[in-house]
Coordinates of C-alpha atoms in Angstrom, one line a residue:
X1 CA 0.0 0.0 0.0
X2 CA 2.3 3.3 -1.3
X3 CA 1.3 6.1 0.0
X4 CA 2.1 10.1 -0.6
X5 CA 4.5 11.8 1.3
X6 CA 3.6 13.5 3.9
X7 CA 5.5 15.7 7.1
X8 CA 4.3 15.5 10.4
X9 CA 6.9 17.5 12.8
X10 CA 10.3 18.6 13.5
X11 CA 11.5 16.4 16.6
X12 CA 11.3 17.9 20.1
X13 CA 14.2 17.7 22.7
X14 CA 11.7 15.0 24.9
X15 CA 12.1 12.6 21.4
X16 CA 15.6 13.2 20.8
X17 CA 16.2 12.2 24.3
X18 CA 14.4 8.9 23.9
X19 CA 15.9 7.8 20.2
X20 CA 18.5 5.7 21.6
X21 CA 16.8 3.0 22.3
X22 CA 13.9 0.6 22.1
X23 CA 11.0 -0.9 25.0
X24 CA 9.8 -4.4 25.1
X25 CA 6.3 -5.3 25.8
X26 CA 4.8 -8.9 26.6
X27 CA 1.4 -9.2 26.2
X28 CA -0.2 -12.8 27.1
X29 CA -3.6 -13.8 26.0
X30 CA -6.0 -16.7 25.5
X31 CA -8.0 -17.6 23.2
X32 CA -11.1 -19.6 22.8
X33 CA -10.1 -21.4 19.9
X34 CA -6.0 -21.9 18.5
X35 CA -4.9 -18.7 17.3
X36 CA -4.5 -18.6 13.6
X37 CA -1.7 -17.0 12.8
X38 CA -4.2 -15.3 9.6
X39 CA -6.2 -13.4 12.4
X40 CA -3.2 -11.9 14.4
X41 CA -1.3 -10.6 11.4
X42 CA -4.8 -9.1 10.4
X43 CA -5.5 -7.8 13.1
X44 CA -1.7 -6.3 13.4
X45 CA -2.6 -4.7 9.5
X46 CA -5.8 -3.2 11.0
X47 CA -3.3 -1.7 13.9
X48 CA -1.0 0.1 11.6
X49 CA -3.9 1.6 9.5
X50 CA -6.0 2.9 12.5
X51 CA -2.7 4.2 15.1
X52 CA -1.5 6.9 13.3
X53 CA 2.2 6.0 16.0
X54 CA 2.2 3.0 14.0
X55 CA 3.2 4.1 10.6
X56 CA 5.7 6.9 11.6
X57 CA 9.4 7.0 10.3
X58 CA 11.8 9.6 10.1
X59 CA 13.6 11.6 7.5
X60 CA 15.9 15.2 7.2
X61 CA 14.7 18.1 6.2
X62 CA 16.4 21.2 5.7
X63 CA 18.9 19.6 7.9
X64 CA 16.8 18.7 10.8
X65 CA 15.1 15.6 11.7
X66 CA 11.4 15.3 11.0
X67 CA 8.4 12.5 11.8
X68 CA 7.0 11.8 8.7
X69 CA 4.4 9.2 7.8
X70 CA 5.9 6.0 6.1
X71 CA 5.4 5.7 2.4
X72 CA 4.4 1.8 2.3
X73 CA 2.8 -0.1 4.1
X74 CA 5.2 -3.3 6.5
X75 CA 4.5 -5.1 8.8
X76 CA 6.7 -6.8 10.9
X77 CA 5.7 -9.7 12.6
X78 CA 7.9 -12.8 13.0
X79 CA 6.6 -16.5 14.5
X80 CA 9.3 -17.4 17.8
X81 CA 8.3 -20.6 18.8
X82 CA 11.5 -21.7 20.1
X83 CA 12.7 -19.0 22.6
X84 CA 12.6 -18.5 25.6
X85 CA 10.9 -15.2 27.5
X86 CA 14.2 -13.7 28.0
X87 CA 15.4 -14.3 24.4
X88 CA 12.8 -12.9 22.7
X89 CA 12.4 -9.5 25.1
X90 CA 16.2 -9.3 23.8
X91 CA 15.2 -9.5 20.1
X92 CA 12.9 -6.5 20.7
X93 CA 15.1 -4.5 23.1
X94 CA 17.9 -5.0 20.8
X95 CA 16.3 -4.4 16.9
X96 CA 17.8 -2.7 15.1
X97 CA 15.1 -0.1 12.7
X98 CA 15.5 1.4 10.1
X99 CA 14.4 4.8 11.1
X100 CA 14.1 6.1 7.4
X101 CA 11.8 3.3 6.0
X102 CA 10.3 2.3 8.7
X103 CA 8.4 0.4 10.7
X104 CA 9.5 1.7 13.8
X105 CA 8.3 -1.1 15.7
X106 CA 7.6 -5.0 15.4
X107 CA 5.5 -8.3 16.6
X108 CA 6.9 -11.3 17.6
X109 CA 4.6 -14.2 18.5
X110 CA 5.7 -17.3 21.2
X111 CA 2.3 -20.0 21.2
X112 CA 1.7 -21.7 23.9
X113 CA 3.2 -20.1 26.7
X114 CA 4.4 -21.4 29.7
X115 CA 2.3 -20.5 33.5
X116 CA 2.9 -17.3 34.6
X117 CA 4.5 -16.5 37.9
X118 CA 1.9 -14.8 40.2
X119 CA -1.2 -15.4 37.8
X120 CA -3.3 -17.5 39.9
X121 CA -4.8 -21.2 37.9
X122 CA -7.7 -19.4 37.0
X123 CA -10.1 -21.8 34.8
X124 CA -9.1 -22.1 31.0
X125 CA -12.3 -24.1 29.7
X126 CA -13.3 -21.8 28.1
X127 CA -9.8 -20.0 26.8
X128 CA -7.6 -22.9 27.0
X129 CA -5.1 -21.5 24.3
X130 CA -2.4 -19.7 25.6
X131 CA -0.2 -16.8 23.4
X132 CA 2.1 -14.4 24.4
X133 CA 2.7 -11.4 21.6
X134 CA 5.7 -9.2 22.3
X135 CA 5.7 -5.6 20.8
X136 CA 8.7 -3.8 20.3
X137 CA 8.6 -0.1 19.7
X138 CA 11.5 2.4 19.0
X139 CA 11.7 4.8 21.7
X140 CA 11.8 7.5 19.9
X141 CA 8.1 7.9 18.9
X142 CA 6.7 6.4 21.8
X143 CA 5.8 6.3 25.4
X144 CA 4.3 3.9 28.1
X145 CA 1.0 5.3 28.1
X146 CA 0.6 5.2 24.3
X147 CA 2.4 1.3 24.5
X148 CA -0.3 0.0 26.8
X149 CA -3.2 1.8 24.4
X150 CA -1.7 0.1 21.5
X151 CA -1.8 -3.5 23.5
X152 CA -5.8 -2.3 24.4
X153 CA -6.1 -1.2 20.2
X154 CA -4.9 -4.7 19.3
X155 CA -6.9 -6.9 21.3
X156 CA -9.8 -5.0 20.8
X157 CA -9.1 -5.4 16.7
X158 CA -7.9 -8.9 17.4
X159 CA -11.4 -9.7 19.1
X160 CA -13.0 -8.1 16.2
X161 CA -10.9 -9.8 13.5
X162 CA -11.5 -13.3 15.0
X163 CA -15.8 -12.2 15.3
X164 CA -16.0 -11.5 12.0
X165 CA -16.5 -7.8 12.5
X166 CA -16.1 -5.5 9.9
X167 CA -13.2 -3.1 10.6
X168 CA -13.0 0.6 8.9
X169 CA -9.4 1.9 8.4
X170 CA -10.3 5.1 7.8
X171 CA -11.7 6.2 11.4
X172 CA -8.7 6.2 13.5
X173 CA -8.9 5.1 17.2
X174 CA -6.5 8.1 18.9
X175 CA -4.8 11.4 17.8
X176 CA -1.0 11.2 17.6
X177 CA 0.7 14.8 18.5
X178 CA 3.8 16.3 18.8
X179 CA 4.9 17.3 22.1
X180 CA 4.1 21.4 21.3
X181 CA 3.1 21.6 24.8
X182 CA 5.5 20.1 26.3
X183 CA 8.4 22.2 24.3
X184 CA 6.3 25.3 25.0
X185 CA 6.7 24.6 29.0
X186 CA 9.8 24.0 28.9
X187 CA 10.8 26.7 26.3
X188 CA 9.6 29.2 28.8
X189 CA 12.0 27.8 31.6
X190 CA 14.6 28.3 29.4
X191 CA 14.0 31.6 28.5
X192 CA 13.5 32.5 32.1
X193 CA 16.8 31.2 33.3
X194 CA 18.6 32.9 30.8
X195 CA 16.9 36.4 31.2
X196 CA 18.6 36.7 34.9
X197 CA 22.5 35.9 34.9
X198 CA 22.3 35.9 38.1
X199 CA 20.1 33.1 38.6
X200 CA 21.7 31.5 35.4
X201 CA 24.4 30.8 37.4
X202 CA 22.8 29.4 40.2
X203 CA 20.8 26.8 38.5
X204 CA 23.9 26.2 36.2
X205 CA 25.9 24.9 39.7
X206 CA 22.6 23.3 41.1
X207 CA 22.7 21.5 37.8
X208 CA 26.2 20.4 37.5
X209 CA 26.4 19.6 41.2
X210 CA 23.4 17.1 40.5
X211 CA 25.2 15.4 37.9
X212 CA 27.5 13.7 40.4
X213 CA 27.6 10.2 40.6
X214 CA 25.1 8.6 42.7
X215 CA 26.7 6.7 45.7
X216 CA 25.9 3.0 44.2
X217 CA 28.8 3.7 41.2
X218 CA 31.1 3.6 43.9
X219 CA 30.5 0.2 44.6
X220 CA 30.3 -0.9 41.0
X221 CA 33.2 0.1 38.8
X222 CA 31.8 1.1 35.3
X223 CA 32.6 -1.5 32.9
X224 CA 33.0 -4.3 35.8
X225 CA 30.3 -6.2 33.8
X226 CA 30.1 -7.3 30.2
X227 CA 32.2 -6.1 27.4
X228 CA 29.1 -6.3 24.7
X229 CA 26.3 -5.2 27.6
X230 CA 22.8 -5.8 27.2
X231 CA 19.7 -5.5 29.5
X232 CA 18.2 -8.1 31.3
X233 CA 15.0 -8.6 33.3
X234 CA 13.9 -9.9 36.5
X235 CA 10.6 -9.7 37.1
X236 CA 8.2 -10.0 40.3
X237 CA 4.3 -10.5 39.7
X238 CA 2.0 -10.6 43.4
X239 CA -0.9 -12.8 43.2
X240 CA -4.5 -11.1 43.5
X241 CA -4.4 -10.8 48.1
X242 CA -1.4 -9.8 48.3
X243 CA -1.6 -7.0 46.4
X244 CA -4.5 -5.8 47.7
X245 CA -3.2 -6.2 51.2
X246 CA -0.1 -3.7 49.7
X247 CA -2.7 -1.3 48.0
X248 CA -5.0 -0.9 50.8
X249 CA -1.7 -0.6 53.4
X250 CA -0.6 2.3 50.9
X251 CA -3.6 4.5 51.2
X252 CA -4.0 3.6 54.8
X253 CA -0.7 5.1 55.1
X254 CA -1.6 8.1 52.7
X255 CA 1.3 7.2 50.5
X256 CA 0.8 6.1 46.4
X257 CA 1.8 2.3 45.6
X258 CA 4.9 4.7 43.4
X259 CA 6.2 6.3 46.7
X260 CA 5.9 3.1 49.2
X261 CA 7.8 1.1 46.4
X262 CA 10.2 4.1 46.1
X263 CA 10.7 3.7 49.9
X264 CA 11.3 0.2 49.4
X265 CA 14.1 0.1 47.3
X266 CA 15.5 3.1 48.6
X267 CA 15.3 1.2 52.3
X268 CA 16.7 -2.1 50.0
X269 CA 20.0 0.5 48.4
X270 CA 21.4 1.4 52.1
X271 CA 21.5 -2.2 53.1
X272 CA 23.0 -2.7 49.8
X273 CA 25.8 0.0 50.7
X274 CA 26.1 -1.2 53.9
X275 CA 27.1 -4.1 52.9
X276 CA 29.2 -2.6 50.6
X277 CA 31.2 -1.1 53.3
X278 CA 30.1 2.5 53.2
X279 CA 28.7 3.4 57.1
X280 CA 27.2 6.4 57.6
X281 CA 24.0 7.4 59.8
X282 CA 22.3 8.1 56.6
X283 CA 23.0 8.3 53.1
X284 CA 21.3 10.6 50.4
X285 CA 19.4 8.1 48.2
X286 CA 19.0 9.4 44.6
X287 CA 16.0 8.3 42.5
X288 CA 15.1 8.9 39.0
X289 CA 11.4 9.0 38.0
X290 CA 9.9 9.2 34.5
X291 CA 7.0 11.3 34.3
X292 CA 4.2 11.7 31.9
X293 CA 4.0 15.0 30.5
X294 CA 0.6 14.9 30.0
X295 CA -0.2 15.9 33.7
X296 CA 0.7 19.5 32.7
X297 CA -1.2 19.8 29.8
X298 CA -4.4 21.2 30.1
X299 CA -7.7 19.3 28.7
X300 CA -8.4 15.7 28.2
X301 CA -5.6 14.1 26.5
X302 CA -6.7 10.5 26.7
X303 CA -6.1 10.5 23.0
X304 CA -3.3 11.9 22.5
X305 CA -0.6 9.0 21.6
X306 CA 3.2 10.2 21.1
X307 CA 6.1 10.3 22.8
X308 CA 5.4 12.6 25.6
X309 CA 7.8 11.0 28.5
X310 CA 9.6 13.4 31.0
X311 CA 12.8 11.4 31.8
X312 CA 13.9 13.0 34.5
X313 CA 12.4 13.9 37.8
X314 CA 14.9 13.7 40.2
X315 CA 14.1 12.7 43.9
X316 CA 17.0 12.8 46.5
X317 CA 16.0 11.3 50.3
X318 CA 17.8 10.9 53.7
X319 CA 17.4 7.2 54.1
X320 CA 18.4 5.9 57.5
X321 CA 20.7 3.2 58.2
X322 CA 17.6 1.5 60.0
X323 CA 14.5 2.1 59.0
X324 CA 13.1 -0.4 60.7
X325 CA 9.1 -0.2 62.1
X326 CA 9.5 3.3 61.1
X327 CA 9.2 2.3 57.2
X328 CA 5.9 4.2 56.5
X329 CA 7.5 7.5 57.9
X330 CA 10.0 7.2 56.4
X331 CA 7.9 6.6 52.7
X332 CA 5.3 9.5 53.8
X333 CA 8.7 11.8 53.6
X334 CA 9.7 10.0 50.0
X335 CA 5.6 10.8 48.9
X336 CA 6.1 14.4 50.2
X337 CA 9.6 15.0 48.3
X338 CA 8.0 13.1 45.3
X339 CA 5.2 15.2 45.3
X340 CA 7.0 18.5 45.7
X341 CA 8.8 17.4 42.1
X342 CA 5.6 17.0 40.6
X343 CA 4.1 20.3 41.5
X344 CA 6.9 22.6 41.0
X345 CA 7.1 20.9 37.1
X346 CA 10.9 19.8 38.5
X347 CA 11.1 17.0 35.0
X348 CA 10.4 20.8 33.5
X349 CA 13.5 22.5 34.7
X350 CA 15.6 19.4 34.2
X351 CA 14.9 19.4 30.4
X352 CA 15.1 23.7 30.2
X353 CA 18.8 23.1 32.2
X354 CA 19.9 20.4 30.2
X355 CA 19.4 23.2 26.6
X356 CA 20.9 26.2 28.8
X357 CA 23.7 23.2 29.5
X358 CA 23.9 22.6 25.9
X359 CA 23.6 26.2 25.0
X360 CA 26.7 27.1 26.5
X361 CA 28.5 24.4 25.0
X362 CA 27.4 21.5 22.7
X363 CA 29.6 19.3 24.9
X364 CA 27.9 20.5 28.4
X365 CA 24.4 19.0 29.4
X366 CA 25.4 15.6 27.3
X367 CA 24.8 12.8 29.5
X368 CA 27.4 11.5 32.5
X369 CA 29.0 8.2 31.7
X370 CA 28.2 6.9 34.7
X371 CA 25.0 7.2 36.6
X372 CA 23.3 9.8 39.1
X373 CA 20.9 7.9 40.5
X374 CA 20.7 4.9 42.4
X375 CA 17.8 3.6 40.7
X376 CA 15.1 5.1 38.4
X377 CA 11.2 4.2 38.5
X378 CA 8.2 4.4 36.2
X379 CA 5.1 3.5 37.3
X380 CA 1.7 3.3 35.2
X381 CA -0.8 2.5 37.7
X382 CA -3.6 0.1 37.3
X383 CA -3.4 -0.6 33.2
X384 CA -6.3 -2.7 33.4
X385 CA -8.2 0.2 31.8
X386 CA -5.7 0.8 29.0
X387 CA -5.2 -2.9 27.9
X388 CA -8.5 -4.1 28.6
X389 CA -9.3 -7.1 29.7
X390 CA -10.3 -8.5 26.8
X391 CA -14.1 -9.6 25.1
X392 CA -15.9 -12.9 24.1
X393 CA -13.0 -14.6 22.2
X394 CA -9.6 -13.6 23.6
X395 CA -9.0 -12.9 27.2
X396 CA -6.0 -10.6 28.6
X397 CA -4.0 -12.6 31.3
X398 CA -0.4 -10.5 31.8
X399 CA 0.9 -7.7 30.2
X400 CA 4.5 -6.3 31.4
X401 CA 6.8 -3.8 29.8
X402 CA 10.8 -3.0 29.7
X403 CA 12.9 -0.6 28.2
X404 CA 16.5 -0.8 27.1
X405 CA 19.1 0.4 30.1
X406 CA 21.9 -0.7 28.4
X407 CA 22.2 2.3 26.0
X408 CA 21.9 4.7 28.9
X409 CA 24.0 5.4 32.2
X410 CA 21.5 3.4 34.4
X411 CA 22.3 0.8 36.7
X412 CA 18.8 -0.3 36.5
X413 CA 15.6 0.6 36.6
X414 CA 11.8 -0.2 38.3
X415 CA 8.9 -0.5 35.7
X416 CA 6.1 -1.2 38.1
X417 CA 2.0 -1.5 37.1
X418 CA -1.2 -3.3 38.0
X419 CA -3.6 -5.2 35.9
X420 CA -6.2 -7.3 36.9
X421 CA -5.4 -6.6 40.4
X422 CA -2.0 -8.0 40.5
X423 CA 1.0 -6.0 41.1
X424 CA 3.7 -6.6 38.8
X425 CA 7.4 -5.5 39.1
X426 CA 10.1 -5.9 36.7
X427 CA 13.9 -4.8 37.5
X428 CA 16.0 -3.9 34.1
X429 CA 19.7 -4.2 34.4
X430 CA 22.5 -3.3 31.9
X431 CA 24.9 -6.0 32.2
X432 CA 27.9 -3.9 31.5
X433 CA 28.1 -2.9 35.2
X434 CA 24.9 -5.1 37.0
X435 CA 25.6 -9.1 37.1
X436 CA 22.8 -11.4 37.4
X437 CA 23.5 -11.9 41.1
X438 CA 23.9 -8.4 42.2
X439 CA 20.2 -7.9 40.3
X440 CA 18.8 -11.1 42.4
X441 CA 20.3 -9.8 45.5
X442 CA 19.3 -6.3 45.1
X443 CA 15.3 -7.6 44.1
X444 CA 15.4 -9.9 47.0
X445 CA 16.4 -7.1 49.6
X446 CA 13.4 -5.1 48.0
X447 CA 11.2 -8.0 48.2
X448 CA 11.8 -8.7 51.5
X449 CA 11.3 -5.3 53.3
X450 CA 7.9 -5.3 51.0
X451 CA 6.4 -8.2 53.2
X452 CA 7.9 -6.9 56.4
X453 CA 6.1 -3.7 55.8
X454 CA 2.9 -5.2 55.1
X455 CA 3.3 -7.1 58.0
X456 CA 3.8 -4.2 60.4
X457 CA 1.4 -3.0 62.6
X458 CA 1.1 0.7 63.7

């Protein structure tokens, strides 16, 4: 299907940040009846035509790069019958697109999938048929809120294709926009640091004194790990009751599920460092957190599908050496530190710094080599909305989500969500500094000071 040329936008600073690497998602669903292959790659067609993300690419123009849409229709999708979780989540966090042609993303399918860790044996009579899609999707054009509406899009079509419905290509099922807004905020932060040298100056030292290295790297040597690094997963899913014992001890508390979980692997780090020899009282915990820009647009924007990511929202903490039966103190002061970052548009000023950093020199604001923050987080909330849980013919039982660490300088990072009222964590790790039993030992630690604090009383 050739179609005409046509520009959408000149790339904003939040893309460019975002176009070195790819995410991963892992959608599992069942079926009434065995899958044919016919009615996912359908179904995928039907995806491309109505999600407007979907048929993006890039090009130069004048010298800059643009979005445009793709000139033919492709889509890739690729049967994986023979690998293993892990191998094909490294297919998709390590494709390589080609950014001028396009597609920008692709589907991989892996039939009959094994049981799912924390999914309880709920009855398959009537969807015995077990598949597990995974999506991968450049960066670059995309976000996690648009990710999980894509994995809602398909099943819906999927359900639709395998009905019998008709499906109409031309009425598309969200709006894809540039991040306008988003530049706009952030333009004017920029302009307003540089009108007063004075307080140039001051947020120029602020910024470079934040770009220290976080006390983990001193542990970790960069480059202790592999030569050739890549990311790898390990991943934590809570059956039904105990995540609702954790949700309902959260807003007992007065803290968000994103905070108490911050506290937790904040609390998990200073063991970690401990360990590690460094003793101190208390050591300034440094956490990254990726934001959705949206929140500071006005309006319902629902429909609006893009790459409109915030990546950094720095949050710094005193964290005791023991925490102790104090933990839900302690993660009241992470939620008020957290939520002083999100009112005061913080992700804002880190983006407007990192142009008057690049401003000065093209060299300044680049990224560290090594990492400032001990760990980062993104957190999506209850997705069960976004995915769906599926209709009459194909049923929804796990969705989780990575993105690529090893291309950045991150240790590792916390992609945390709900659906179907199930918690589900999943620790990314770049291999080049972050072995496989540092990540276990590190998860465990967090894992364990989750039940303790579940289990304490007031």
């Amino acid at each position: 299907m050739e179609r005409k040329e046509k520009w959408l936008w000149k790339t904003t600073s939040v893309e460019q940040s975002f176009n070195t690497y790819n995410v991963s998602y892992q959608l599992t669903f069942a079926t009434r009846e065995p899958l044919l292959h016919d009615h996912l790659r359908r179904a995928l067609a039907h995806l491309s035509r109505k999600v407007p993300l979907l048929r993006m690419c890039y090009a130069q123009r004048n010298g800059e790069w643009w979005l445009k849409e793709m000139c033919q229709e492709i889509i890739d999708f690729e049967m994986i019958p023979d690998v293993t979780i892990d191998e094909a989540h490294q297919k998709c966090l390590t494709f390589r697109y080609d950014i001028e042609t396009g597609p920008l993303w692709c589907a991989k399918l892996k039939t009959n999938s094994l049981s799912l860790e924390g999914v309880s044996d709920r009855s398959m009579a009537d969807f015995p048929h077990l598949n597990t899609l995974f999506l991968g999707i450049y960066h670059g054009i995309t976000d996690g809120y648009s990710n999980m509406k894509i994995c809602g899009f398909l099943i819906q079509l999927l359900e639709d294709v395998i009905s019998g419905k008709p499906i109409n290509d031309e009425e598309q099922l969200c709006e894809c926009v540039a991040g306008e807004k988003t530049q706009r905020m952030v333009d004017e932060r920029f302009a307003a640091i540089k009108a007063n040298c004075e307080y140039k100056e001051k947020m120029v030292e602020e910024y470079q004194a934040s770009q220290s290295k976080c006390l983990l790297a001193s542990l970790i040597p960069e480059g202790a790990g592999e030569k050739d690094p890549k990311t790898r997963l390990l991943t934590r899913t809570l059956d039904v009751d105990t995540s609702a014992i954790f949700f309902k001890r959260c807003r007992e508390e007065g803290v968000t599920v994103n905070s108490a979980f911050t506290a937790l692997c904040s609390v998990a780090m200073v063991d970690f460092l401990v360990e590690g020899g460094i003793h101190r009282e208390t050591y300034s915990i440094s956490s990254n957190h990726v934001v959705n820009a949206r929140r500071y647009w006005e309006g319902d924007t629902s429909e609006y599908l893009g790459c409109h990511a915030l990546p950094t929202n720095p949050v710094v903490v005193e964290t005791p050496r023991n925490v102790g039966a104090k933990f839900w103190d302690y993660a009241r002061e992470v939620h008020r530190e957290f939520l002083k970052t999100l009112d005061s548009g913080k992700a804002l000023h880190v983006e407007a710094m990192k142009q008057i950093m690049r401003s000065e020199s093209p060299d300044c604001g680049a990224l560290s080599e090594q990492s400032q923050f001990d760990f980062c987080m993104t957190n999506m909330g209850d997705v069960t909305p976004l995915v769906t849980e599926g209709g009459d013919h194909v049923q929804v039982i796990h969705v989780l989500r990575c993105t690529a660490i090893h291309p950045v300088p991150n240790f590792w990072g916390n992609y945390l969500h709900s659906f179907r009222g199930r918690f589900i964590n999943v620790l990314a790790y770049s291999t080049e500094n972050i072995n496989d039993q540092v990540a276990e030992k590190y998860c465990g630690k967090i894992f364990k000071h989750f039940h303790e604090a579940i289990n304490i009383k007031k």
